[in-house]
Amino acid sequence: MKKLMEYMAEELSAAFEKAGYDPALGRVSVSNRPDLCEYQCNGAMAGAKRYKKAPFMIAEDVAAYLKDSRVFDKVEVVKPGFINLNTGADFLAEYLRGMDADPMLTATPAEKPETIIIDYGGPNVAKPLHVGHLRSAIIGESIKRIGRFLGHRVLGDVHLGDWGLQMGLIITELRHREPDLVYFDDSYSGEYPEEAPFTIGELEEIYPAASARSKEDEEYRNEALEATEQLQSGKPGYMALWNHIMRISVADLKKNYERLNVEFDLWKAESDAQPYIPDMVQRMKDEGYAYEDQGALVVDVREEGDTREIPPCMLLKSDGASLYTTTDLATIVERVKLYDPDEMLYVVDKRQDLHFEQVFRCARKTGLVKEDTRLTFLGFGTMNGKDGKPFKTREGGVMRLENLISDIESEMYQKIVENRGVKDKDAGETAKIVGLSAIKYGDLQNQATKDYVFDIDRFTSFEGNTGPYILYTIVRIKSILNRYTEEGGSFEGLSILPAINASHKNLMLSLTSFGQVVENAFAEKAPHKICAYIYEAANAFNSFYHETSILGQEDAEVKGSLIALLCLTRKVLETSIELLGFSAPDRM
Ligand code: ARG
């Protein structure tokens, strides 16, 4: 469906042309003086020099051709030559009726749907999810949903970290603790037990213990490095342990992501890239890209004009073990082979930008991807505590994601019980739904690349630019609609009519931008644009609500039109939060 602004620009262009000027001058923008008008056109100013004419005169010439336009109620030329515009009330109502009937709510579906793989989440198996993984999950999930809404084929891949040193560390620690386990018996050739020799709780204790020890004990560290390499070469006992670790961790991760309303299409891992590594490395050698440097195999990725030092991309360590770069490169090979994507988007901590710069350059240089395949890095900033330092527990440790979520939920529970008097029965469920909105909106409202302060008090507030405020607005709409039906009202045959007051018109105008906002958010991979939009729309709704009697409206047609607008507002807000990755309860 055509955008409201397109209708306006068309009218303006046609008027410029009729008046004898370049139609390209007929651009329209949202007014920067909302007290004076809704939209404006500055084309006359731009044309003054070219036509050697005062802008005011050009504007007057143009305005003369807009007098009968139904798109505008007001066309006013002001000094030095702006054209101030207000949308036609009938036209706007008609536009919203069209929007109401459009499943895309004015967004234009992708002309050429693309296959896009989003690499997000990125947890490491056997390590608990911590807040650092939160941002990746939240941002990636939202971009995936926005892309899908616009008609792209978007695949979310969790890309588990399961092939690096942490696995060697766990194996080594286990061997020290329980050397008699059959997994460590090299002469064993039977089946390995089905049951894992550890629980998820134990696993989460083993890793930090091993990691701490490896920092002090060099021999231990070397053992872990060797174990890593042996795992990568498929040593049966280690593969069996790896299988246990994977099964247990993945089950636990799935539970956690479910709680976050985050869903992956692909549960692939670094290890899935292993089968592609030997051929890839061989080819890079054969084609002269890879060479040995102090025993390691590397590819140069420096480019002319580099303003910073880009070290060579390391393919294999001197012991033959693969690295983070190697699995990332081989994963690209796998993705090209299995999905032939137009784009691979990585939503990862921005501190990894050098790694991705190296990987992308290496992939391009060695021809792993087609020239027009986009490799994109969306690096996000750090989630900080109120002290401005990376978010920690009160004791100063790494905050586990589960605990963070529980903290928010109990905070939300208190607020809901205190403020709203929801029956205890559903307060717990409601606290979960609203708590998730607090976390996700609190994150997504920031431009992804920026650091932000995770402030539980602010994020859980029902007022201000928060998730709970948005949900509260939706709940308010739902409850008005409920009362309407309780009073015998029907949704049959309602029609959106011209605004009856200024806040009403303002709400109508605000709704019209949904489609453009979603398109921009996707093009710029910027869910925060949707947050800014729904905050504005929610504010517009609440002003309208305070200034307008809705259910008390005498005129049935007008009342019906207000109800129809409420339904559309609800649809816009609910679709928006769906794109952000959370939902609204029925009451709060
Ligand atoms: N597991 C990694 C980490 O915790 C993130 C993985 C990001 N994705 C990737 N393809 N490298 O740092």
Coordinates of C-alpha atoms and ligand atoms in Angstrom, one line a residue:
M1 CA 0.0 0.0 0.0
K2 CA 1.2 3.5 -0.9
K3 CA 2.6 5.5 2.0
L4 CA 0.8 8.6 3.1
M5 CA 3.9 10.7 2.4
E6 CA 4.0 9.3 -1.1
Y7 CA 0.5 10.6 -1.8
M8 CA 1.6 14.0 -0.6
A9 CA 4.8 14.0 -2.6
E10 CA 2.9 13.1 -5.7
E11 CA 0.5 16.0 -5.2
L12 CA 3.4 18.4 -4.6
S13 CA 5.4 17.1 -7.6
A14 CA 2.4 17.4 -9.9
A15 CA 1.8 21.0 -8.6
F16 CA 5.5 22.0 -9.2
E17 CA 5.3 20.6 -12.7
K18 CA 2.0 22.3 -13.5
A19 CA 3.5 25.6 -12.3
G20 CA 6.4 25.0 -14.6
Y21 CA 9.0 23.8 -12.2
D22 CA 11.0 20.7 -11.7
P23 CA 8.7 18.0 -10.2
A24 CA 11.7 16.7 -8.2
L25 CA 11.3 19.7 -6.0
G26 CA 8.1 18.4 -4.6
R27 CA 9.5 16.6 -1.6
V28 CA 7.5 16.5 1.6
S29 CA 8.8 16.0 5.1
V30 CA 7.2 15.9 8.5
S31 CA 7.0 19.4 9.9
N32 CA 9.6 20.6 12.2
R33 CA 7.1 23.1 13.5
P34 CA 4.3 20.8 14.6
D35 CA 2.6 23.9 16.2
L36 CA 2.2 25.4 12.7
C37 CA 1.5 22.4 10.4
E38 CA 1.8 18.7 10.0
Y39 CA 4.0 18.4 7.0
Q40 CA 6.0 20.8 4.9
C41 CA 7.6 21.2 1.5
N42 CA 10.8 23.2 1.2
G43 CA 11.2 22.7 -2.6
A44 CA 10.6 26.4 -3.4
M45 CA 13.7 27.3 -1.4
A46 CA 15.8 24.7 -3.2
G47 CA 14.5 26.0 -6.6
A48 CA 15.1 29.7 -6.0
K49 CA 18.6 29.9 -7.4
R50 CA 17.8 27.7 -10.4
Y51 CA 14.8 29.7 -11.4
K52 CA 16.2 33.1 -10.3
K53 CA 13.0 33.8 -8.5
A54 CA 12.1 34.5 -4.9
P55 CA 11.2 31.3 -3.1
F56 CA 8.0 32.8 -1.8
M57 CA 6.8 33.4 -5.4
I58 CA 7.6 29.9 -6.5
A59 CA 5.8 28.5 -3.4
E60 CA 2.7 30.7 -4.3
D61 CA 2.7 29.5 -7.9
V62 CA 2.8 25.9 -6.6
A63 CA 0.2 26.4 -3.9
A64 CA -2.2 27.6 -6.5
Y65 CA -2.3 24.2 -8.0
L66 CA -3.0 22.5 -4.6
K67 CA -6.2 24.4 -3.7
D68 CA -8.5 21.6 -4.7
S69 CA -6.4 18.7 -3.5
R70 CA -8.2 16.4 -1.2
V71 CA -4.9 15.2 0.2
F72 CA -4.5 18.5 2.0
D73 CA -6.9 20.6 4.1
K74 CA -4.5 23.4 4.5
V75 CA -1.8 24.6 2.1
E76 CA -0.1 27.7 3.4
V77 CA 2.8 29.6 2.0
V78 CA 5.0 31.3 4.6
K79 CA 8.1 33.4 4.4
P80 CA 10.6 32.9 3.1
G81 CA 9.0 30.2 0.9
F82 CA 7.9 27.2 2.9
I83 CA 4.8 25.4 2.0
N84 CA 3.0 24.3 5.2
L85 CA 0.6 21.4 4.9
N86 CA -2.1 19.7 6.8
T87 CA -3.5 16.4 5.8
G88 CA -7.1 16.4 4.5
A89 CA -9.3 14.9 7.3
D90 CA -11.5 12.9 4.9
F91 CA -8.4 11.7 3.0
L92 CA -6.7 10.6 6.2
A93 CA -9.7 8.7 7.4
E94 CA -9.9 7.0 4.0
Y95 CA -6.2 6.2 4.2
L96 CA -6.6 4.6 7.6
R97 CA -9.5 2.5 6.4
G98 CA -7.2 1.2 3.7
M99 CA -4.5 0.5 6.3
D100 CA -7.0 -1.3 8.4
A101 CA -7.7 -3.7 5.6
D102 CA -4.0 -4.2 4.7
P103 CA -2.4 -7.1 6.4
M104 CA 1.0 -5.4 6.1
L105 CA -0.4 -2.2 7.8
T106 CA 1.1 0.0 5.0
A107 CA 4.5 -1.8 5.0
T108 CA 5.6 -2.9 1.5
P109 CA 6.6 -6.5 1.3
A110 CA 10.1 -7.2 0.0
E111 CA 10.0 -6.9 -3.8
K112 CA 12.7 -9.6 -4.1
P113 CA 12.5 -11.8 -0.9
E114 CA 16.0 -12.8 0.2
T115 CA 17.4 -15.6 2.2
I116 CA 19.1 -14.2 5.2
I117 CA 20.9 -16.1 7.9
I118 CA 21.1 -14.4 11.3
D119 CA 23.8 -15.7 13.5
Y120 CA 22.7 -14.7 17.0
G121 CA 22.5 -16.0 20.6
G122 CA 26.0 -17.6 20.3
P123 CA 26.0 -19.3 23.7
N124 CA 28.8 -21.6 24.6
V125 CA 27.8 -25.0 25.7
A126 CA 28.6 -26.0 29.3
K127 CA 28.8 -22.4 30.3
P128 CA 25.7 -20.8 31.8
L129 CA 24.1 -18.1 29.7
H130 CA 25.1 -14.7 31.1
V131 CA 23.8 -11.2 30.4
G132 CA 26.4 -10.8 27.6
H133 CA 24.4 -13.3 25.6
L134 CA 21.2 -11.5 26.3
R135 CA 21.7 -8.7 23.9
S136 CA 22.5 -10.9 21.0
A137 CA 19.4 -13.0 21.6
I138 CA 17.1 -10.0 22.0
I139 CA 18.4 -8.0 19.0
G140 CA 18.8 -10.9 16.7
E141 CA 15.4 -12.2 17.4
S142 CA 13.8 -8.9 16.7
I143 CA 15.7 -8.4 13.4
K144 CA 14.6 -11.9 12.4
R145 CA 11.0 -11.1 13.0
I146 CA 11.1 -7.8 11.2
G147 CA 12.7 -9.4 8.2
R148 CA 10.1 -12.2 8.1
F149 CA 7.3 -9.7 8.4
L150 CA 8.6 -8.0 5.3
G151 CA 8.6 -11.3 3.5
H152 CA 12.2 -12.4 3.6
R153 CA 13.2 -16.0 4.3
V154 CA 15.1 -15.5 7.5
L155 CA 16.9 -18.3 9.3
G156 CA 18.0 -17.8 12.8
D157 CA 21.1 -19.9 13.7
V158 CA 22.2 -20.2 17.4
H159 CA 25.7 -21.1 16.4
L160 CA 26.7 -22.8 19.6
G161 CA 30.3 -22.5 20.8
D162 CA 31.2 -26.1 21.2
W163 CA 34.5 -26.6 19.4
G164 CA 37.0 -24.5 21.2
L165 CA 39.3 -24.6 24.2
Q166 CA 36.4 -24.7 26.7
M167 CA 35.6 -28.3 25.6
G168 CA 39.2 -29.3 26.1
L169 CA 39.1 -27.7 29.5
I170 CA 36.0 -29.6 30.6
I171 CA 37.4 -32.9 29.3
T172 CA 40.7 -32.3 31.1
E173 CA 39.0 -31.4 34.4
L174 CA 36.9 -34.5 34.2
R175 CA 39.9 -36.6 33.5
H176 CA 41.6 -35.2 36.6
R177 CA 38.5 -35.8 38.8
E178 CA 37.5 -39.2 37.4
P179 CA 40.4 -40.7 35.5
D180 CA 38.8 -44.2 35.6
L181 CA 35.9 -43.2 33.4
V182 CA 35.7 -45.3 30.3
Y183 CA 36.0 -42.2 28.1
F184 CA 39.7 -41.9 29.1
D185 CA 40.6 -45.5 28.4
D186 CA 42.3 -45.5 25.0
S187 CA 42.1 -49.3 24.7
Y188 CA 38.3 -49.3 25.1
S189 CA 36.4 -50.1 22.0
G190 CA 32.9 -50.8 23.1
E191 CA 29.8 -48.6 23.3
Y192 CA 29.9 -45.7 25.6
P193 CA 27.3 -45.2 28.3
E194 CA 24.0 -43.5 27.4
E195 CA 23.9 -41.6 30.6
A196 CA 26.2 -38.6 31.0
P197 CA 28.7 -38.8 34.0
F198 CA 27.5 -35.3 35.1
T199 CA 24.4 -33.0 35.4
I200 CA 24.0 -29.6 34.0
G201 CA 24.7 -28.2 37.5
E202 CA 28.0 -30.1 37.7
L203 CA 28.9 -29.1 34.2
E204 CA 28.5 -25.4 35.1
E205 CA 30.8 -25.9 38.0
I206 CA 33.4 -27.8 36.1
Y207 CA 34.0 -25.2 33.5
P208 CA 34.9 -22.3 35.7
A209 CA 37.0 -24.5 37.9
A210 CA 38.9 -25.7 34.8
S211 CA 39.3 -22.3 33.4
A212 CA 40.6 -20.9 36.6
R213 CA 43.1 -23.7 37.0
S214 CA 44.4 -23.4 33.4
K215 CA 45.3 -19.8 34.1
E216 CA 47.7 -20.8 36.8
D217 CA 48.8 -24.3 35.8
E218 CA 50.7 -24.3 32.5
E219 CA 50.9 -28.1 32.2
Y220 CA 47.1 -28.3 32.8
R221 CA 46.5 -25.8 30.1
N222 CA 48.7 -27.7 27.7
E223 CA 46.7 -30.8 28.5
A224 CA 43.5 -28.9 27.7
L225 CA 44.9 -27.7 24.4
E226 CA 45.8 -31.2 23.5
A227 CA 42.4 -32.5 24.4
T228 CA 40.9 -29.8 22.3
E229 CA 42.9 -30.9 19.3
Q230 CA 42.1 -34.6 19.9
L231 CA 38.4 -33.8 20.2
Q232 CA 38.6 -31.9 16.9
S233 CA 40.3 -34.9 15.3
G234 CA 37.4 -37.1 16.5
K235 CA 38.9 -39.2 19.3
P236 CA 36.0 -41.5 20.2
G237 CA 36.0 -41.2 24.0
Y238 CA 36.1 -37.4 23.7
M239 CA 33.4 -37.4 21.1
A240 CA 31.2 -39.4 23.4
L241 CA 31.8 -36.9 26.2
W242 CA 31.1 -34.0 23.8
N243 CA 27.9 -35.7 22.9
H244 CA 26.8 -35.8 26.5
I245 CA 27.8 -32.2 27.0
M246 CA 25.9 -31.1 23.9
R247 CA 22.7 -33.0 24.8
I248 CA 22.6 -31.7 28.4
S249 CA 23.5 -28.1 27.5
V250 CA 21.2 -27.8 24.5
A251 CA 18.2 -29.0 26.6
D252 CA 19.1 -26.3 29.2
L253 CA 19.7 -23.6 26.6
K254 CA 16.4 -24.3 24.9
K255 CA 14.6 -23.9 28.2
N256 CA 16.3 -20.5 28.8
Y257 CA 15.6 -19.2 25.3
E258 CA 12.0 -20.3 25.5
R259 CA 11.6 -18.1 28.5
L260 CA 13.0 -15.2 26.5
N261 CA 10.6 -15.9 23.6
V262 CA 13.6 -16.5 21.4
E263 CA 13.4 -19.2 18.9
F264 CA 16.1 -20.6 16.5
D265 CA 15.5 -22.4 13.3
L266 CA 18.9 -23.9 13.3
W267 CA 20.6 -25.3 16.3
K268 CA 24.0 -25.5 14.5
A269 CA 27.3 -25.4 16.3
E270 CA 30.9 -24.6 15.6
S271 CA 31.5 -28.4 15.4
D272 CA 29.1 -28.6 12.4
A273 CA 31.8 -26.8 10.4
Q274 CA 34.4 -29.4 11.1
P275 CA 33.7 -31.6 8.1
Y276 CA 34.3 -28.5 5.8
I277 CA 37.6 -27.5 7.4
P278 CA 40.1 -29.9 5.7
D279 CA 39.0 -29.2 2.1
M280 CA 38.7 -25.5 2.8
V281 CA 42.2 -25.3 4.3
Q282 CA 43.7 -27.4 1.5
R283 CA 42.2 -25.2 -1.2
M284 CA 43.4 -22.1 0.5
K285 CA 46.9 -23.6 0.5
D286 CA 46.7 -24.8 -3.1
E287 CA 45.5 -21.5 -4.3
G288 CA 48.3 -19.7 -2.6
Y289 CA 46.3 -17.8 0.0
A290 CA 47.5 -19.7 3.1
Y291 CA 51.1 -19.9 4.1
E292 CA 53.0 -21.0 7.2
D293 CA 54.0 -18.5 9.7
Q294 CA 55.9 -19.7 12.8
G295 CA 54.3 -23.1 12.4
A296 CA 50.7 -21.7 12.1
L297 CA 48.8 -21.5 8.9
V298 CA 47.6 -18.0 8.1
V299 CA 46.0 -15.9 5.4
D300 CA 46.9 -12.3 5.0
V301 CA 43.9 -10.0 5.0
R302 CA 45.5 -6.6 5.0
E303 CA 44.1 -4.2 2.4
E304 CA 45.4 -1.0 0.9
G305 CA 44.1 2.0 2.7
D306 CA 43.8 0.2 6.1
T307 CA 43.9 2.7 8.9
R308 CA 44.4 0.1 11.5
E309 CA 46.5 -3.0 11.8
I310 CA 44.6 -6.0 10.6
P311 CA 46.6 -9.1 11.6
P312 CA 46.6 -12.2 9.4
C313 CA 43.7 -14.6 9.7
M314 CA 44.8 -17.7 11.5
L315 CA 43.5 -21.0 10.0
L316 CA 45.4 -23.6 12.0
K317 CA 47.5 -23.5 15.0
S318 CA 51.0 -25.2 15.0
D319 CA 49.4 -28.3 16.6
G320 CA 46.9 -28.4 13.8
A321 CA 44.0 -27.4 16.0
S322 CA 41.4 -25.1 14.4
L323 CA 40.4 -21.8 15.9
Y324 CA 37.4 -19.5 16.2
T325 CA 38.3 -18.0 12.8
T326 CA 38.5 -21.5 11.2
T327 CA 35.1 -22.6 12.4
D328 CA 33.6 -19.3 11.4
L329 CA 35.1 -19.5 7.9
A330 CA 34.0 -23.2 7.5
T331 CA 30.6 -22.3 8.7
I332 CA 30.4 -19.8 5.9
V333 CA 31.2 -22.6 3.5
E334 CA 28.5 -24.8 5.0
R335 CA 25.9 -22.0 4.9
V336 CA 26.6 -21.3 1.3
K337 CA 26.3 -24.9 0.4
L338 CA 23.2 -25.6 2.4
Y339 CA 21.2 -22.4 2.1
D340 CA 22.8 -20.2 -0.5
P341 CA 22.0 -17.0 1.5
D342 CA 22.0 -13.5 0.1
E343 CA 23.2 -12.3 3.5
M344 CA 24.8 -13.6 6.7
L345 CA 24.2 -11.2 9.6
Y346 CA 26.2 -11.7 12.8
V347 CA 24.8 -10.2 15.9
V348 CA 27.7 -10.3 18.3
D349 CA 29.4 -8.2 20.9
K350 CA 31.1 -5.3 19.1
R351 CA 34.4 -6.1 20.8
Q352 CA 34.6 -9.0 18.3
D353 CA 34.7 -6.6 15.3
L354 CA 38.3 -7.3 14.4
H355 CA 37.6 -11.1 14.4
F356 CA 34.8 -10.5 11.9
E357 CA 36.7 -8.1 9.8
Q358 CA 39.4 -10.8 9.4
V359 CA 36.9 -13.5 8.7
F360 CA 34.9 -11.5 6.2
R361 CA 38.0 -10.3 4.4
C362 CA 39.4 -13.8 4.2
A363 CA 36.1 -15.2 3.0
R364 CA 35.9 -12.6 0.2
K365 CA 39.5 -12.9 -0.8
T366 CA 39.5 -16.7 -1.0
G367 CA 36.1 -16.7 -2.8
L368 CA 34.1 -18.6 -0.1
V369 CA 31.1 -16.3 -1.0
K370 CA 29.8 -14.9 -4.2
E371 CA 30.6 -11.3 -4.8
D372 CA 27.1 -10.0 -4.0
T373 CA 26.6 -12.1 -0.9
R374 CA 26.6 -9.7 2.1
L375 CA 28.5 -10.5 5.2
T376 CA 27.3 -8.1 7.9
F377 CA 28.5 -7.6 11.4
L378 CA 26.1 -6.0 13.8
G379 CA 28.2 -5.4 16.8
F380 CA 26.3 -4.4 20.0
G381 CA 27.5 -2.4 22.9
T382 CA 27.9 -3.5 26.5
M383 CA 25.1 -3.8 29.0
N384 CA 26.3 -1.9 32.0
G385 CA 25.2 -1.5 35.6
K386 CA 24.3 1.8 37.2
D387 CA 28.0 2.3 38.0
G388 CA 28.7 2.4 34.3
K389 CA 30.7 -0.8 34.4
P390 CA 29.6 -4.1 32.8
F391 CA 26.6 -5.5 34.6
K392 CA 27.4 -7.7 37.6
T393 CA 25.7 -9.3 40.5
R394 CA 25.6 -7.5 43.8
E395 CA 28.5 -9.6 44.9
G396 CA 30.5 -8.5 41.8
G397 CA 30.2 -11.8 39.9
V398 CA 29.0 -12.6 36.4
M399 CA 25.2 -12.3 36.4
R400 CA 23.5 -15.4 35.1
L401 CA 20.7 -14.7 32.7
E402 CA 18.2 -16.8 34.7
N403 CA 18.8 -14.7 37.8
L404 CA 18.5 -11.5 36.0
I405 CA 15.1 -12.6 34.6
S406 CA 13.9 -13.8 38.0
D407 CA 14.9 -10.4 39.5
I408 CA 12.9 -8.5 37.0
E409 CA 10.0 -10.8 37.4
S410 CA 9.8 -10.5 41.1
E411 CA 10.1 -6.7 40.8
M412 CA 7.3 -6.7 38.3
Y413 CA 5.2 -9.0 40.5
Q414 CA 5.4 -6.6 43.4
K415 CA 4.5 -3.6 41.2
I416 CA 1.6 -5.5 39.7
V417 CA 0.2 -6.7 43.0
E418 CA 0.7 -3.3 44.7
N419 CA -0.6 -1.0 41.9
R420 CA -3.1 -2.8 40.0
G421 CA -4.7 -5.3 42.4
V422 CA -4.7 -8.1 39.9
K423 CA -5.8 -11.3 41.6
D424 CA -2.8 -13.3 42.8
K425 CA -3.7 -16.1 40.6
D426 CA -2.7 -14.4 37.4
A427 CA -0.2 -11.9 38.8
G428 CA 2.6 -14.4 38.5
E429 CA 1.9 -15.1 34.8
T430 CA 1.4 -11.4 34.1
A431 CA 4.6 -10.5 35.9
K432 CA 6.4 -12.9 33.5
I433 CA 4.9 -11.3 30.4
V434 CA 5.4 -7.7 31.6
G435 CA 8.9 -8.5 32.9
L436 CA 10.0 -9.8 29.5
S437 CA 8.8 -6.5 28.0
A438 CA 10.8 -4.6 30.5
I439 CA 14.0 -6.5 29.7
K440 CA 13.5 -6.5 25.9
Y441 CA 12.3 -3.0 25.5
G442 CA 14.9 -1.7 27.9
D443 CA 17.5 -3.2 25.6
L444 CA 16.0 -2.6 22.2
Q445 CA 15.2 1.0 22.7
N446 CA 18.9 1.8 22.5
Q447 CA 20.8 1.9 19.3
A448 CA 22.4 -1.6 19.2
T449 CA 25.9 -0.4 18.9
K450 CA 25.8 1.8 22.0
D451 CA 26.4 0.7 25.6
Y452 CA 23.5 1.1 27.9
V453 CA 22.7 1.0 31.6
F454 CA 20.5 -1.8 32.7
D455 CA 18.3 0.0 35.3
I456 CA 15.7 -2.4 36.8
D457 CA 13.8 0.5 38.4
R458 CA 13.4 2.4 35.3
F459 CA 12.8 -0.5 33.0
T460 CA 10.0 -1.9 35.2
S461 CA 8.2 1.5 35.6
F462 CA 4.7 1.8 34.2
E463 CA 5.5 5.3 33.2
G464 CA 8.0 6.8 30.7
N465 CA 9.6 5.1 27.7
T466 CA 9.4 1.5 29.0
G467 CA 8.1 -1.8 27.9
P468 CA 5.5 -1.9 30.7
Y469 CA 4.2 1.5 29.6
I470 CA 3.6 0.2 26.1
L471 CA 1.9 -2.9 27.5
Y472 CA -0.2 -0.7 29.8
T473 CA -1.4 1.3 26.8
I474 CA -2.3 -1.9 24.9
V475 CA -4.1 -3.2 28.0
R476 CA -6.0 0.0 28.3
I477 CA -7.2 -0.3 24.7
K478 CA -8.2 -3.9 25.3
S479 CA -10.2 -3.0 28.4
I480 CA -12.1 -0.2 26.6
L481 CA -12.9 -2.7 23.8
N482 CA -14.0 -5.2 26.3
R483 CA -16.3 -2.7 28.0
Y484 CA -17.7 -1.8 24.6
T485 CA -18.7 -5.4 23.9
E486 CA -20.0 -5.9 27.4
E487 CA -22.2 -2.9 26.8
G488 CA -23.6 -4.7 23.8
G489 CA -21.4 -3.0 21.1
S490 CA -20.5 -4.9 18.0
F491 CA -17.4 -4.6 15.7
E492 CA -19.5 -5.3 12.6
G493 CA -19.6 -2.6 10.0
L494 CA -17.6 0.1 11.9
S495 CA -15.7 2.6 9.8
I496 CA -12.9 5.0 10.6
L497 CA -14.2 8.6 10.1
P498 CA -12.5 12.0 10.1
A499 CA -11.0 13.2 13.4
I500 CA -13.2 15.0 15.9
N501 CA -10.4 16.8 17.7
A502 CA -6.6 17.5 17.4
S503 CA -5.4 14.6 19.5
H504 CA -7.6 12.3 17.6
K505 CA -6.0 13.5 14.3
N506 CA -2.6 13.3 15.8
L507 CA -3.2 9.6 16.7
M508 CA -4.4 8.9 13.2
L509 CA -1.4 10.5 11.7
S510 CA 0.9 8.7 14.0
L511 CA -0.6 5.3 13.0
T512 CA 0.1 6.0 9.3
S513 CA 3.9 5.8 9.7
F514 CA 4.0 2.2 10.9
G515 CA 5.0 0.7 7.5
Q516 CA 7.8 3.2 6.8
V517 CA 9.2 2.7 10.3
V518 CA 9.3 -1.0 10.0
E519 CA 11.0 -0.8 6.6
N520 CA 13.6 1.6 7.9
A521 CA 14.1 -0.5 11.0
F522 CA 14.9 -3.5 8.8
A523 CA 17.1 -1.6 6.3
E524 CA 19.2 -0.2 9.1
K525 CA 18.9 -3.3 11.3
A526 CA 17.6 -0.9 13.9
P527 CA 14.8 -2.2 16.1
H528 CA 15.2 0.9 18.3
K529 CA 13.3 2.7 15.6
I530 CA 10.3 0.6 16.2
C531 CA 10.6 1.4 20.0
A532 CA 10.8 5.1 19.3
Y533 CA 7.7 4.8 17.1
I534 CA 5.5 2.9 19.5
Y535 CA 6.4 5.2 22.3
E536 CA 5.2 8.1 20.1
A537 CA 2.1 6.2 19.1
A538 CA 1.4 5.1 22.7
N539 CA 1.7 8.7 23.8
A540 CA -0.6 9.8 20.9
F541 CA -3.1 7.3 22.0
N542 CA -3.0 8.3 25.7
S543 CA -3.5 12.0 24.9
F544 CA -6.4 11.1 22.7
Y545 CA -7.8 8.9 25.4
H546 CA -7.6 11.6 28.0
E547 CA -9.1 14.2 25.8
T548 CA -11.9 12.2 24.2
S549 CA -14.9 10.6 25.5
I550 CA -15.0 7.2 23.7
L551 CA -17.7 5.0 25.2
G552 CA -19.7 8.0 26.3
Q553 CA -19.9 9.3 22.8
E554 CA -23.6 10.1 21.9
D555 CA -23.4 9.8 18.1
A556 CA -23.3 6.1 17.3
E557 CA -21.4 6.5 14.0
V558 CA -18.7 8.6 15.7
K559 CA -18.5 6.2 18.6
G560 CA -18.2 3.3 16.1
S561 CA -15.4 5.2 14.3
L562 CA -13.5 5.7 17.6
I563 CA -13.8 2.0 18.4
A564 CA -12.6 1.2 14.9
L565 CA -9.6 3.4 15.4
L566 CA -8.9 1.7 18.8
C567 CA -8.9 -1.6 17.0
L568 CA -6.4 -0.3 14.5
T569 CA -4.2 1.2 17.2
R570 CA -4.2 -2.0 19.0
K571 CA -3.3 -3.9 15.9
V572 CA -0.4 -1.5 15.2
L573 CA 1.0 -1.7 18.7
E574 CA 0.6 -5.4 19.0
T575 CA 2.2 -6.0 15.7
S576 CA 5.1 -3.8 16.7
I577 CA 5.8 -5.6 20.0
E578 CA 5.5 -8.9 18.2
L579 CA 8.3 -7.6 16.0
L580 CA 10.3 -6.7 19.0
G581 CA 9.7 -10.1 20.5
F582 CA 7.3 -9.7 23.3
S583 CA 3.5 -9.7 23.9
A584 CA 0.9 -8.0 26.0
P585 CA -1.3 -9.6 28.7
D586 CA -5.0 -9.0 28.9
R587 CA -4.8 -7.0 32.0
M588 CA -2.1 -5.7 34.3
Ligands
ARG1 N1 30.2 -18.1 21.2 C1 30.7 -16.8 20.9 C2 30.9 -16.0 22.2 O1 30.3 -16.3 23.2 C3 29.8 -16.0 20.0 C4 29.5 -16.6 18.7 C5 29.1 -15.6 17.7 N2 28.9 -16.1 16.3 C6 29.9 -16.5 15.5 N3 29.6 -17.0 14.3 N4 31.2 -16.3 15.8 O2 31.7 -15.1 22.2

